[in-house]
Amino acid sequence: MSLNEIPLYIQINPQDNVAIIVNSKGLSQGTIFPCGLELEEYVPQGHKVTLTNLAIGDAIVRYGEVIGHAAAPVKRGRWLKESLVKLPTPPELDELPIATKIPDRLPPLEGYTFEGYRNADGSAGIKNILGITTSVQCVAGVLDYAVREIKKEILPNYPNVHDVVAINHTYGCGVAINAPEAEIPIRTIQNIAMHPNFGGELLVVGLGCEKLAPSRLVPSGDHGSIVSLQDENGFTNMIKTIKEMAEERLTSLNRRQRETCPLSDLVVGLQCGGSDAFSGVTANPAVGFAADLLVRGGATVLFSEVTEVRDAVHLLTPRAVNEQVGKDLIKEMKWYDDYLMKGDADRSANPSPGNKKGGLSNVVEKSLGSIAKSGRSPISGVLSPGEKAAQKGLLFAATPASDFVCGTLQLASGMHMQVFTTGRGTPYGLAMAPVIKVSTRNTLMEQWHDLIDVNAGEIATGKATIEDVGWSIFHYIIDVASGRTQTWAEKWRLHNDLALFNPAPIT
Ligand code: CA
């Protein structure tokens, strides 16, 4: 009998009264587990089986935490379907314990470095890319035309430069630019224009009459970095000017060589998308272990996705390194609660239909799995959406959970690369930064063998431990940062659009 055929379930915490089914095809009625539990009905992979009889209103416990209450009586050995789980109320933000269980700092991890590119401002990059930023969407077509020609005619002459990327977005005009919340999209574009993977070579293409003045994207005030289309004499000249200015920058980028950098120069973002019930058991804890290794090595790790930590925030505030960090975390949660309330949005809008098919009943269960990515380190700081990371260690970077918006905001915070866990599967990628995809299940790895970089599925079958996979992810991160390994998304050049978070009005 192969491992796949032995009936397996995973109970995460001894207090849990539900467990999830491991076997890829689910398990049929009458299946008897080694512990004696017998299934009363078919239960699909990743879905929950009840380990005890539940009366109506009884707490349903997974990860040692209440994920809901029984909406009806449920007997032991039944499939605990989503409709049987009533959503509990989220933790009260005014009553959270702050800095009450600050984890001991894990011992420093010595001897790890990566091969990166040193920037003039002291930061390091892991790619050598020419980024061309736009101040308004109006110019996107012209810039795309120019970038196509640059890639075809000029870039091949500069073999040390990896790519030319147009930073197109939907912002810049037709927006309430002075609204208080406009600071989020504006600082996002500002920080992305100066991203460490662009080597400090700034080039901005603007129109000339937009609300977001191109000069706001040039911190040095160096107007030699701006092309203003309304000052150009026709389309052909616009393209010529952009190409000439691009070539000047490609010349200097081409001189750069990789050099050994300490891990403290590295900023790694974490995200999940297309999650399933295995996310919190396999991929996210393994990523959490890798996150701890990075923090121990002095790196910066960003974890995000407010709507997916909100219901588990009572487990995060005690880990805040001090009172201020705890308060900052709560402030970001409050801001997002208000934002959702303004839009009359219900938090049950998350999880997605795919998450539910993967066995996740509600946002509480999803959150408990999601925060496993943050590992066990103290939380040393909190960033508002799009703010640049100014300190090392584990930081909470407040972003929506939307994959593209989270990716864009983590780039603005200075992320060099992202580690992305997925159970259902997504081909997501970013043009400016490598994305390492970690699968939660063996079946996804088999099905998407040329899209998934690291498989954490063997943790569920017992063939690998969280530590094994965590170390693999850590080594993979260093190899990708050093340019020794390319992720599948890099190889296939899979790039999602940047998606700004703009909570301010559009006019
Ligand atoms: Ca996400």
PDB file of N, CA, C and O in Angstrom, residues 294-366:
ATOM      1  N   LEU A 294      15.776  33.894   7.997  1.00  0.00           N
ATOM      2  CA  LEU A 294      16.147  35.190   7.409  1.00  0.00           C
ATOM      3  C   LEU A 294      16.328  36.246   8.498  1.00  0.00           C
ATOM      4  O   LEU A 294      17.303  36.997   8.501  1.00  0.00           O
ATOM      5  N   VAL A 295      15.371  36.292   9.427  1.00  0.00           N
ATOM      6  CA  VAL A 295      15.448  37.274  10.519  1.00  0.00           C
ATOM      7  C   VAL A 295      16.702  37.019  11.357  1.00  0.00           C
ATOM      8  O   VAL A 295      17.430  37.939  11.717  1.00  0.00           O
ATOM      9  N   ARG A 296      16.978  35.747  11.621  1.00  0.00           N
ATOM     10  CA  ARG A 296      18.190  35.397  12.390  1.00  0.00           C
ATOM     11  C   ARG A 296      19.449  35.820  11.642  1.00  0.00           C
ATOM     12  O   ARG A 296      20.473  36.131  12.249  1.00  0.00           O
ATOM     13  N   GLY A 297      19.393  35.817  10.304  1.00  0.00           N
ATOM     14  CA  GLY A 297      20.534  36.228   9.488  1.00  0.00           C
ATOM     15  C   GLY A 297      20.619  37.742   9.308  1.00  0.00           C
ATOM     16  O   GLY A 297      21.526  38.219   8.628  1.00  0.00           O
ATOM     17  N   GLY A 298      19.651  38.486   9.868  1.00  0.00           N
ATOM     18  CA  GLY A 298      19.707  39.946   9.812  1.00  0.00           C
ATOM     19  C   GLY A 298      18.860  40.567   8.727  1.00  0.00           C
ATOM     20  O   GLY A 298      18.849  41.787   8.556  1.00  0.00           O
ATOM     21  N   ALA A 299      18.131  39.744   7.953  1.00  0.00           N
ATOM     22  CA  ALA A 299      17.342  40.274   6.829  1.00  0.00           C
ATOM     23  C   ALA A 299      16.045  40.918   7.315  1.00  0.00           C
ATOM     24  O   ALA A 299      15.701  40.856   8.499  1.00  0.00           O
ATOM     25  N   THR A 300      15.344  41.529   6.365  1.00  0.00           N
ATOM     26  CA  THR A 300      14.030  42.100   6.628  1.00  0.00           C
ATOM     27  C   THR A 300      12.985  41.202   5.970  1.00  0.00           C
ATOM     28  O   THR A 300      13.146  40.820   4.814  1.00  0.00           O
ATOM     29  N   VAL A 301      11.945  40.865   6.717  1.00  0.00           N
ATOM     30  CA  VAL A 301      10.871  40.025   6.190  1.00  0.00           C
ATOM     31  C   VAL A 301       9.556  40.783   6.353  1.00  0.00           C
ATOM     32  O   VAL A 301       9.260  41.286   7.438  1.00  0.00           O
ATOM     33  N   LEU A 302       8.800  40.882   5.260  1.00  0.00           N
ATOM     34  CA  LEU A 302       7.510  41.576   5.302  1.00  0.00           C
ATOM     35  C   LEU A 302       6.390  40.551   5.240  1.00  0.00           C
ATOM     36  O   LEU A 302       6.381  39.722   4.324  1.00  0.00           O
ATOM     37  N   PHE A 303       5.472  40.575   6.183  1.00  0.00           N
ATOM     38  CA  PHE A 303       4.231  39.814   5.999  1.00  0.00           C
ATOM     39  C   PHE A 303       3.079  40.798   6.007  1.00  0.00           C
ATOM     40  O   PHE A 303       3.179  41.890   6.563  1.00  0.00           O
ATOM     41  N   SER A 304       1.983  40.456   5.341  1.00  0.00           N
ATOM     42  CA  SER A 304       0.989  41.456   4.982  1.00  0.00           C
ATOM     43  C   SER A 304      -0.423  40.895   5.048  1.00  0.00           C
ATOM     44  O   SER A 304      -0.683  39.968   5.785  1.00  0.00           O
ATOM     45  N   GLU A 305      -1.300  41.491   4.223  1.00  0.00           N
ATOM     46  CA  GLU A 305      -2.665  40.988   3.992  1.00  0.00           C
ATOM     47  C   GLU A 305      -3.554  41.167   5.228  1.00  0.00           C
ATOM     48  O   GLU A 305      -3.915  40.203   5.901  1.00  0.00           O
ATOM     49  N   VAL A 306      -3.932  42.430   5.468  1.00  0.00           N
ATOM     50  CA  VAL A 306      -4.705  42.785   6.669  1.00  0.00           C
ATOM     51  C   VAL A 306      -5.929  41.893   6.853  1.00  0.00           C
ATOM     52  O   VAL A 306      -6.155  41.373   7.950  1.00  0.00           O
ATOM     53  N   THR A 307      -6.705  41.686   5.783  1.00  0.00           N
ATOM     54  CA  THR A 307      -7.964  40.937   5.958  1.00  0.00           C
ATOM     55  C   THR A 307      -7.700  39.481   6.330  1.00  0.00           C
ATOM     56  O   THR A 307      -8.594  38.796   6.795  1.00  0.00           O
ATOM     57  N   GLU A 308      -6.470  39.025   6.120  1.00  0.00           N
ATOM     58  CA  GLU A 308      -6.157  37.637   6.459  1.00  0.00           C
ATOM     59  C   GLU A 308      -5.368  37.507   7.756  1.00  0.00           C
ATOM     60  O   GLU A 308      -4.966  36.404   8.127  1.00  0.00           O
ATOM     61  N   VAL A 309      -5.110  38.609   8.435  1.00  0.00           N
ATOM     62  CA  VAL A 309      -4.548  38.498   9.783  1.00  0.00           C
ATOM     63  C   VAL A 309      -5.524  39.064  10.820  1.00  0.00           C
ATOM     64  O   VAL A 309      -5.381  38.799  12.009  1.00  0.00           O
ATOM     65  N   ARG A 310      -6.527  39.816  10.333  1.00  0.00           N
ATOM     66  CA  ARG A 310      -7.441  40.518  11.240  1.00  0.00           C
ATOM     67  C   ARG A 310      -8.061  39.586  12.281  1.00  0.00           C
ATOM     68  O   ARG A 310      -8.137  39.917  13.459  1.00  0.00           O
ATOM     69  N   ASP A 311      -8.489  38.411  11.839  1.00  0.00           N
ATOM     70  CA  ASP A 311      -9.157  37.491  12.756  1.00  0.00           C
ATOM     71  C   ASP A 311      -8.178  36.709  13.629  1.00  0.00           C
ATOM     72  O   ASP A 311      -8.599  35.929  14.467  1.00  0.00           O
ATOM     73  N   ALA A 312      -6.890  36.888  13.400  1.00  0.00           N
ATOM     74  CA  ALA A 312      -5.897  36.221  14.248  1.00  0.00           C
ATOM     75  C   ALA A 312      -4.995  37.254  14.915  1.00  0.00           C
ATOM     76  O   ALA A 312      -3.934  36.915  15.437  1.00  0.00           O
ATOM     77  N   VAL A 313      -5.437  38.526  14.930  1.00  0.00           N
ATOM     78  CA  VAL A 313      -4.565  39.603  15.421  1.00  0.00           C
ATOM     79  C   VAL A 313      -4.260  39.452  16.917  1.00  0.00           C
ATOM     80  O   VAL A 313      -3.217  39.896  17.398  1.00  0.00           O
ATOM     81  N   HIS A 314      -5.155  38.772  17.635  1.00  0.00           N
ATOM     82  CA  HIS A 314      -4.921  38.550  19.078  1.00  0.00           C
ATOM     83  C   HIS A 314      -3.704  37.651  19.309  1.00  0.00           C
ATOM     84  O   HIS A 314      -3.191  37.582  20.420  1.00  0.00           O
ATOM     85  N   LEU A 315      -3.263  36.952  18.259  1.00  0.00           N
ATOM     86  CA  LEU A 315      -2.058  36.125  18.378  1.00  0.00           C
ATOM     87  C   LEU A 315      -0.811  36.902  17.946  1.00  0.00           C
ATOM     88  O   LEU A 315       0.306  36.447  18.158  1.00  0.00           O
ATOM     89  N   LEU A 316      -1.013  38.067  17.312  1.00  0.00           N
ATOM     90  CA  LEU A 316       0.118  38.867  16.821  1.00  0.00           C
ATOM     91  C   LEU A 316       0.501  39.989  17.777  1.00  0.00           C
ATOM     92  O   LEU A 316       1.692  40.222  18.011  1.00  0.00           O
ATOM     93  N   THR A 317      -0.491  40.705  18.330  1.00  0.00           N
ATOM     94  CA  THR A 317      -0.151  41.840  19.206  1.00  0.00           C
ATOM     95  C   THR A 317       0.717  41.420  20.398  1.00  0.00           C
ATOM     96  O   THR A 317       1.603  42.174  20.789  1.00  0.00           O
ATOM     97  N   PRO A 318       0.531  40.205  20.970  1.00  0.00           N
ATOM     98  CA  PRO A 318       1.444  39.831  22.066  1.00  0.00           C
ATOM     99  C   PRO A 318       2.893  39.697  21.606  1.00  0.00           C
ATOM    100  O   PRO A 318       3.814  39.797  22.414  1.00  0.00           O
ATOM    101  N   ARG A 319       3.102  39.469  20.286  1.00  0.00           N
ATOM    102  CA  ARG A 319       4.464  39.293  19.750  1.00  0.00           C
ATOM    103  C   ARG A 319       5.110  40.630  19.362  1.00  0.00           C
ATOM    104  O   ARG A 319       6.255  40.644  18.901  1.00  0.00           O
ATOM    105  N   ALA A 320       4.379  41.741  19.496  1.00  0.00           N
ATOM    106  CA  ALA A 320       4.949  43.055  19.164  1.00  0.00           C
ATOM    107  C   ALA A 320       6.122  43.321  20.087  1.00  0.00           C
ATOM    108  O   ALA A 320       6.059  43.055  21.293  1.00  0.00           O
ATOM    109  N   VAL A 321       7.196  43.874  19.518  1.00  0.00           N
ATOM    110  CA  VAL A 321       8.432  44.030  20.280  1.00  0.00           C
ATOM    111  C   VAL A 321       8.284  45.087  21.384  1.00  0.00           C
ATOM    112  O   VAL A 321       8.982  45.048  22.385  1.00  0.00           O
ATOM    113  N   ASN A 322       7.345  46.002  21.199  1.00  0.00           N
ATOM    114  CA  ASN A 322       7.056  46.977  22.259  1.00  0.00           C
ATOM    115  C   ASN A 322       5.635  47.516  22.091  1.00  0.00           C
ATOM    116  O   ASN A 322       4.937  47.178  21.125  1.00  0.00           O
ATOM    117  N   GLU A 323       5.235  48.345  23.035  1.00  0.00           N
ATOM    118  CA  GLU A 323       3.883  48.915  23.085  1.00  0.00           C
ATOM    119  C   GLU A 323       3.547  49.655  21.781  1.00  0.00           C
ATOM    120  O   GLU A 323       2.467  49.511  21.223  1.00  0.00           O
ATOM    121  N   GLN A 324       4.511  50.448  21.277  1.00  0.00           N
ATOM    122  CA  GLN A 324       4.265  51.263  20.092  1.00  0.00           C
ATOM    123  C   GLN A 324       3.966  50.392  18.870  1.00  0.00           C
ATOM    124  O   GLN A 324       3.030  50.657  18.116  1.00  0.00           O
ATOM    125  N   VAL A 325       4.747  49.335  18.699  1.00  0.00           N
ATOM    126  CA  VAL A 325       4.547  48.454  17.546  1.00  0.00           C
ATOM    127  C   VAL A 325       3.166  47.786  17.640  1.00  0.00           C
ATOM    128  O   VAL A 325       2.445  47.673  16.643  1.00  0.00           O
ATOM    129  N   GLY A 326       2.776  47.384  18.840  1.00  0.00           N
ATOM    130  CA  GLY A 326       1.451  46.792  19.043  1.00  0.00           C
ATOM    131  C   GLY A 326       0.356  47.778  18.678  1.00  0.00           C
ATOM    132  O   GLY A 326      -0.617  47.439  17.993  1.00  0.00           O
ATOM    133  N   LYS A 327       0.530  49.038  19.110  1.00  0.00           N
ATOM    134  CA  LYS A 327      -0.472  50.073  18.809  1.00  0.00           C
ATOM    135  C   LYS A 327      -0.527  50.354  17.307  1.00  0.00           C
ATOM    136  O   LYS A 327      -1.593  50.579  16.746  1.00  0.00           O
ATOM    137  N   ASP A 328       0.649  50.366  16.662  1.00  0.00           N
ATOM    138  CA  ASP A 328       0.683  50.599  15.214  1.00  0.00           C
ATOM    139  C   ASP A 328      -0.062  49.482  14.468  1.00  0.00           C
ATOM    140  O   ASP A 328      -0.772  49.741  13.494  1.00  0.00           O
ATOM    141  N   LEU A 329       0.099  48.272  14.942  1.00  0.00           N
ATOM    142  CA  LEU A 329      -0.576  47.130  14.319  1.00  0.00           C
ATOM    143  C   LEU A 329      -2.095  47.284  14.456  1.00  0.00           C
ATOM    144  O   LEU A 329      -2.846  47.122  13.489  1.00  0.00           O
ATOM    145  N   ILE A 330      -2.534  47.649  15.653  1.00  0.00           N
ATOM    146  CA  ILE A 330      -3.968  47.827  15.891  1.00  0.00           C
ATOM    147  C   ILE A 330      -4.508  48.987  15.053  1.00  0.00           C
ATOM    148  O   ILE A 330      -5.606  48.914  14.495  1.00  0.00           O
ATOM    149  N   LYS A 331      -3.696  50.051  14.921  1.00  0.00           N
ATOM    150  CA  LYS A 331      -4.114  51.213  14.121  1.00  0.00           C
ATOM    151  C   LYS A 331      -4.387  50.796  12.668  1.00  0.00           C
ATOM    152  O   LYS A 331      -5.377  51.213  12.069  1.00  0.00           O
ATOM    153  N   GLU A 332      -3.518  49.955  12.111  1.00  0.00           N
ATOM    154  CA  GLU A 332      -3.722  49.504  10.728  1.00  0.00           C
ATOM    155  C   GLU A 332      -4.974  48.637  10.609  1.00  0.00           C
ATOM    156  O   GLU A 332      -5.693  48.702   9.613  1.00  0.00           O
ATOM    157  N   MET A 333      -5.235  47.806  11.627  1.00  0.00           N
ATOM    158  CA  MET A 333      -6.446  46.961  11.618  1.00  0.00           C
ATOM    159  C   MET A 333      -7.697  47.844  11.671  1.00  0.00           C
ATOM    160  O   MET A 333      -8.661  47.614  10.959  1.00  0.00           O
ATOM    161  N   LYS A 334      -7.656  48.870  12.547  1.00  0.00           N
ATOM    162  CA  LYS A 334      -8.805  49.785  12.700  1.00  0.00           C
ATOM    163  C   LYS A 334      -9.072  50.517  11.400  1.00  0.00           C
ATOM    164  O   LYS A 334     -10.206  50.676  10.966  1.00  0.00           O
ATOM    165  N   TRP A 335      -7.970  51.016  10.796  1.00  0.00           N
ATOM    166  CA  TRP A 335      -8.115  51.752   9.542  1.00  0.00           C
ATOM    167  C   TRP A 335      -8.827  50.871   8.518  1.00  0.00           C
ATOM    168  O   TRP A 335      -9.753  51.298   7.831  1.00  0.00           O
ATOM    169  N   TYR A 336      -8.440  49.575   8.482  1.00  0.00           N
ATOM    170  CA  TYR A 336      -9.013  48.686   7.469  1.00  0.00           C
ATOM    171  C   TYR A 336     -10.456  48.310   7.818  1.00  0.00           C
ATOM    172  O   TYR A 336     -11.300  48.193   6.925  1.00  0.00           O
ATOM    173  N   ASP A 337     -10.750  48.138   9.105  1.00  0.00           N
ATOM    174  CA  ASP A 337     -12.143  47.891   9.524  1.00  0.00           C
ATOM    175  C   ASP A 337     -13.039  49.018   9.020  1.00  0.00           C
ATOM    176  O   ASP A 337     -14.111  48.784   8.465  1.00  0.00           O
ATOM    177  N   ASP A 338     -12.570  50.276   9.211  1.00  0.00           N
ATOM    178  CA  ASP A 338     -13.356  51.439   8.786  1.00  0.00           C
ATOM    179  C   ASP A 338     -13.495  51.478   7.269  1.00  0.00           C
ATOM    180  O   ASP A 338     -14.552  51.809   6.734  1.00  0.00           O
ATOM    181  N   TYR A 339     -12.401  51.159   6.587  1.00  0.00           N
ATOM    182  CA  TYR A 339     -12.391  51.152   5.119  1.00  0.00           C
ATOM    183  C   TYR A 339     -13.417  50.156   4.586  1.00  0.00           C
ATOM    184  O   TYR A 339     -14.197  50.465   3.673  1.00  0.00           O
ATOM    185  N   LEU A 340     -13.454  48.972   5.190  1.00  0.00           N
ATOM    186  CA  LEU A 340     -14.416  47.948   4.752  1.00  0.00           C
ATOM    187  C   LEU A 340     -15.840  48.377   5.094  1.00  0.00           C
ATOM    188  O   LEU A 340     -16.764  48.177   4.309  1.00  0.00           O
ATOM    189  N   MET A 341     -15.994  48.999   6.270  1.00  0.00           N
ATOM    190  CA  MET A 341     -17.324  49.408   6.695  1.00  0.00           C
ATOM    191  C   MET A 341     -17.893  50.485   5.751  1.00  0.00           C
ATOM    192  O   MET A 341     -19.052  50.442   5.396  1.00  0.00           O
ATOM    193  N   LYS A 342     -17.009  51.422   5.356  1.00  0.00           N
ATOM    194  CA  LYS A 342     -17.420  52.485   4.425  1.00  0.00           C
ATOM    195  C   LYS A 342     -17.966  51.890   3.133  1.00  0.00           C
ATOM    196  O   LYS A 342     -18.892  52.393   2.531  1.00  0.00           O
ATOM    197  N   GLY A 343     -17.344  50.799   2.700  1.00  0.00           N
ATOM    198  CA  GLY A 343     -17.773  50.154   1.463  1.00  0.00           C
ATOM    199  C   GLY A 343     -18.862  49.123   1.690  1.00  0.00           C
ATOM    200  O   GLY A 343     -19.225  48.394   0.775  1.00  0.00           O
ATOM    201  N   ASP A 344     -19.388  49.071   2.951  1.00  0.00           N
ATOM    202  CA  ASP A 344     -20.438  48.123   3.296  1.00  0.00           C
ATOM    203  C   ASP A 344     -20.003  46.693   2.961  1.00  0.00           C
ATOM    204  O   ASP A 344     -20.800  45.877   2.508  1.00  0.00           O
ATOM    205  N   ALA A 345     -18.699  46.430   3.127  1.00  0.00           N
ATOM    206  CA  ALA A 345     -18.179  45.110   2.779  1.00  0.00           C
ATOM    207  C   ALA A 345     -18.232  44.209   3.993  1.00  0.00           C
ATOM    208  O   ALA A 345     -18.005  44.627   5.125  1.00  0.00           O
ATOM    209  N   ASP A 346     -18.531  42.963   3.738  1.00  0.00           N
ATOM    210  CA  ASP A 346     -18.674  41.965   4.777  1.00  0.00           C
ATOM    211  C   ASP A 346     -17.386  41.147   4.776  1.00  0.00           C
ATOM    212  O   ASP A 346     -16.893  40.761   3.727  1.00  0.00           O
ATOM    213  N   ARG A 347     -16.843  40.865   5.968  1.00  0.00           N
ATOM    214  CA  ARG A 347     -15.585  40.123   5.967  1.00  0.00           C
ATOM    215  C   ARG A 347     -15.766  38.685   5.494  1.00  0.00           C
ATOM    216  O   ARG A 347     -14.810  37.998   5.170  1.00  0.00           O
ATOM    217  N   SER A 348     -17.018  38.227   5.379  1.00  0.00           N
ATOM    218  CA  SER A 348     -17.233  36.882   4.845  1.00  0.00           C
ATOM    219  C   SER A 348     -17.017  36.839   3.328  1.00  0.00           C
ATOM    220  O   SER A 348     -17.063  35.784   2.715  1.00  0.00           O
ATOM    221  N   ALA A 349     -16.747  38.036   2.701  1.00  0.00           N
ATOM    222  CA  ALA A 349     -16.404  38.068   1.276  1.00  0.00           C
ATOM    223  C   ALA A 349     -15.075  37.349   1.010  1.00  0.00           C
ATOM    224  O   ALA A 349     -14.774  36.952  -0.103  1.00  0.00           O
ATOM    225  N   ASN A 350     -14.255  37.199   2.004  1.00  0.00           N
ATOM    226  CA  ASN A 350     -13.044  36.399   1.979  1.00  0.00           C
ATOM    227  C   ASN A 350     -13.372  35.217   2.900  1.00  0.00           C
ATOM    228  O   ASN A 350     -13.906  35.443   3.969  1.00  0.00           O
ATOM    229  N   PRO A 351     -13.095  33.971   2.622  1.00  0.00           N
ATOM    230  CA  PRO A 351     -12.376  33.382   1.499  1.00  0.00           C
ATOM    231  C   PRO A 351     -13.137  33.377   0.161  1.00  0.00           C
ATOM    232  O   PRO A 351     -14.349  33.585   0.120  1.00  0.00           O
ATOM    233  N   SER A 352     -12.357  33.097  -0.890  1.00  0.00           N
ATOM    234  CA  SER A 352     -12.895  32.993  -2.243  1.00  0.00           C
ATOM    235  C   SER A 352     -13.547  31.621  -2.431  1.00  0.00           C
ATOM    236  O   SER A 352     -13.328  30.713  -1.641  1.00  0.00           O
ATOM    237  N   PRO A 353     -14.343  31.470  -3.527  1.00  0.00           N
ATOM    238  CA  PRO A 353     -14.935  30.147  -3.791  1.00  0.00           C
ATOM    239  C   PRO A 353     -13.878  29.039  -3.883  1.00  0.00           C
ATOM    240  O   PRO A 353     -14.105  27.919  -3.412  1.00  0.00           O
ATOM    241  N   GLY A 354     -12.706  29.364  -4.454  1.00  0.00           N
ATOM    242  CA  GLY A 354     -11.634  28.363  -4.580  1.00  0.00           C
ATOM    243  C   GLY A 354     -11.080  27.958  -3.225  1.00  0.00           C
ATOM    244  O   GLY A 354     -10.803  26.787  -2.976  1.00  0.00           O
ATOM    245  N   ASN A 355     -10.917  28.951  -2.331  1.00  0.00           N
ATOM    246  CA  ASN A 355     -10.462  28.657  -0.961  1.00  0.00           C
ATOM    247  C   ASN A 355     -11.418  27.659  -0.304  1.00  0.00           C
ATOM    248  O   ASN A 355     -11.003  26.714   0.355  1.00  0.00           O
ATOM    249  N   LYS A 356     -12.739  27.905  -0.510  1.00  0.00           N
ATOM    250  CA  LYS A 356     -13.759  27.062   0.132  1.00  0.00           C
ATOM    251  C   LYS A 356     -13.723  25.653  -0.427  1.00  0.00           C
ATOM    252  O   LYS A 356     -13.852  24.678   0.303  1.00  0.00           O
ATOM    253  N   LYS A 357     -13.507  25.564  -1.745  1.00  0.00           N
ATOM    254  CA  LYS A 357     -13.399  24.253  -2.373  1.00  0.00           C
ATOM    255  C   LYS A 357     -12.189  23.505  -1.802  1.00  0.00           C
ATOM    256  O   LYS A 357     -12.185  22.279  -1.724  1.00  0.00           O
ATOM    257  N   GLY A 358     -11.162  24.275  -1.415  1.00  0.00           N
ATOM    258  CA  GLY A 358      -9.960  23.681  -0.831  1.00  0.00           C
ATOM    259  C   GLY A 358     -10.112  23.331   0.637  1.00  0.00           C
ATOM    260  O   GLY A 358      -9.157  22.880   1.265  1.00  0.00           O
ATOM    261  N   GLY A 359     -11.293  23.581   1.197  1.00  0.00           N
ATOM    262  CA  GLY A 359     -11.560  23.141   2.562  1.00  0.00           C
ATOM    263  C   GLY A 359     -11.604  24.245   3.604  1.00  0.00           C
ATOM    264  O   GLY A 359     -11.859  23.981   4.772  1.00  0.00           O
ATOM    265  N   LEU A 360     -11.320  25.496   3.201  1.00  0.00           N
ATOM    266  CA  LEU A 360     -11.346  26.587   4.184  1.00  0.00           C
ATOM    267  C   LEU A 360     -12.782  27.058   4.380  1.00  0.00           C
ATOM    268  O   LEU A 360     -13.434  27.486   3.436  1.00  0.00           O
ATOM    269  N   SER A 361     -13.273  26.965   5.624  1.00  0.00           N
ATOM    270  CA  SER A 361     -14.668  27.312   5.885  1.00  0.00           C
ATOM    271  C   SER A 361     -14.893  28.805   5.931  1.00  0.00           C
ATOM    272  O   SER A 361     -15.909  29.310   5.479  1.00  0.00           O
ATOM    273  N   ASN A 362     -13.970  29.534   6.549  1.00  0.00           N
ATOM    274  CA  ASN A 362     -14.197  30.969   6.734  1.00  0.00           C
ATOM    275  C   ASN A 362     -12.875  31.702   6.939  1.00  0.00           C
ATOM    276  O   ASN A 362     -11.806  31.104   6.958  1.00  0.00           O
ATOM    277  N   VAL A 363     -12.996  33.027   7.098  1.00  0.00           N
ATOM    278  CA  VAL A 363     -11.813  33.889   7.165  1.00  0.00           C
ATOM    279  C   VAL A 363     -11.009  33.650   8.458  1.00  0.00           C
ATOM    280  O   VAL A 363      -9.809  33.908   8.492  1.00  0.00           O
ATOM    281  N   VAL A 364     -11.660  33.148   9.498  1.00  0.00           N
ATOM    282  CA  VAL A 364     -10.928  32.886  10.743  1.00  0.00           C
ATOM    283  C   VAL A 364      -9.953  31.728  10.521  1.00  0.00           C
ATOM    284  O   VAL A 364      -8.764  31.810  10.854  1.00  0.00           O
ATOM    285  N   GLU A 365     -10.468  30.660   9.912  1.00  0.00           N
ATOM    286  CA  GLU A 365      -9.622  29.501   9.619  1.00  0.00           C
ATOM    287  C   GLU A 365      -8.499  29.907   8.651  1.00  0.00           C
ATOM    288  O   GLU A 365      -7.341  29.513   8.807  1.00  0.00           O
ATOM    289  N   LYS A 366      -8.844  30.734   7.662  1.00  0.00           N
ATOM    290  CA  LYS A 366      -7.852  31.187   6.692  1.00  0.00           C
ATOM    291  C   LYS A 366      -6.765  32.014   7.384  1.00  0.00           C
ATOM    292  O   LYS A 366      -5.575  31.865   7.117  1.00  0.00           O
TER     293      LYS A 366
END
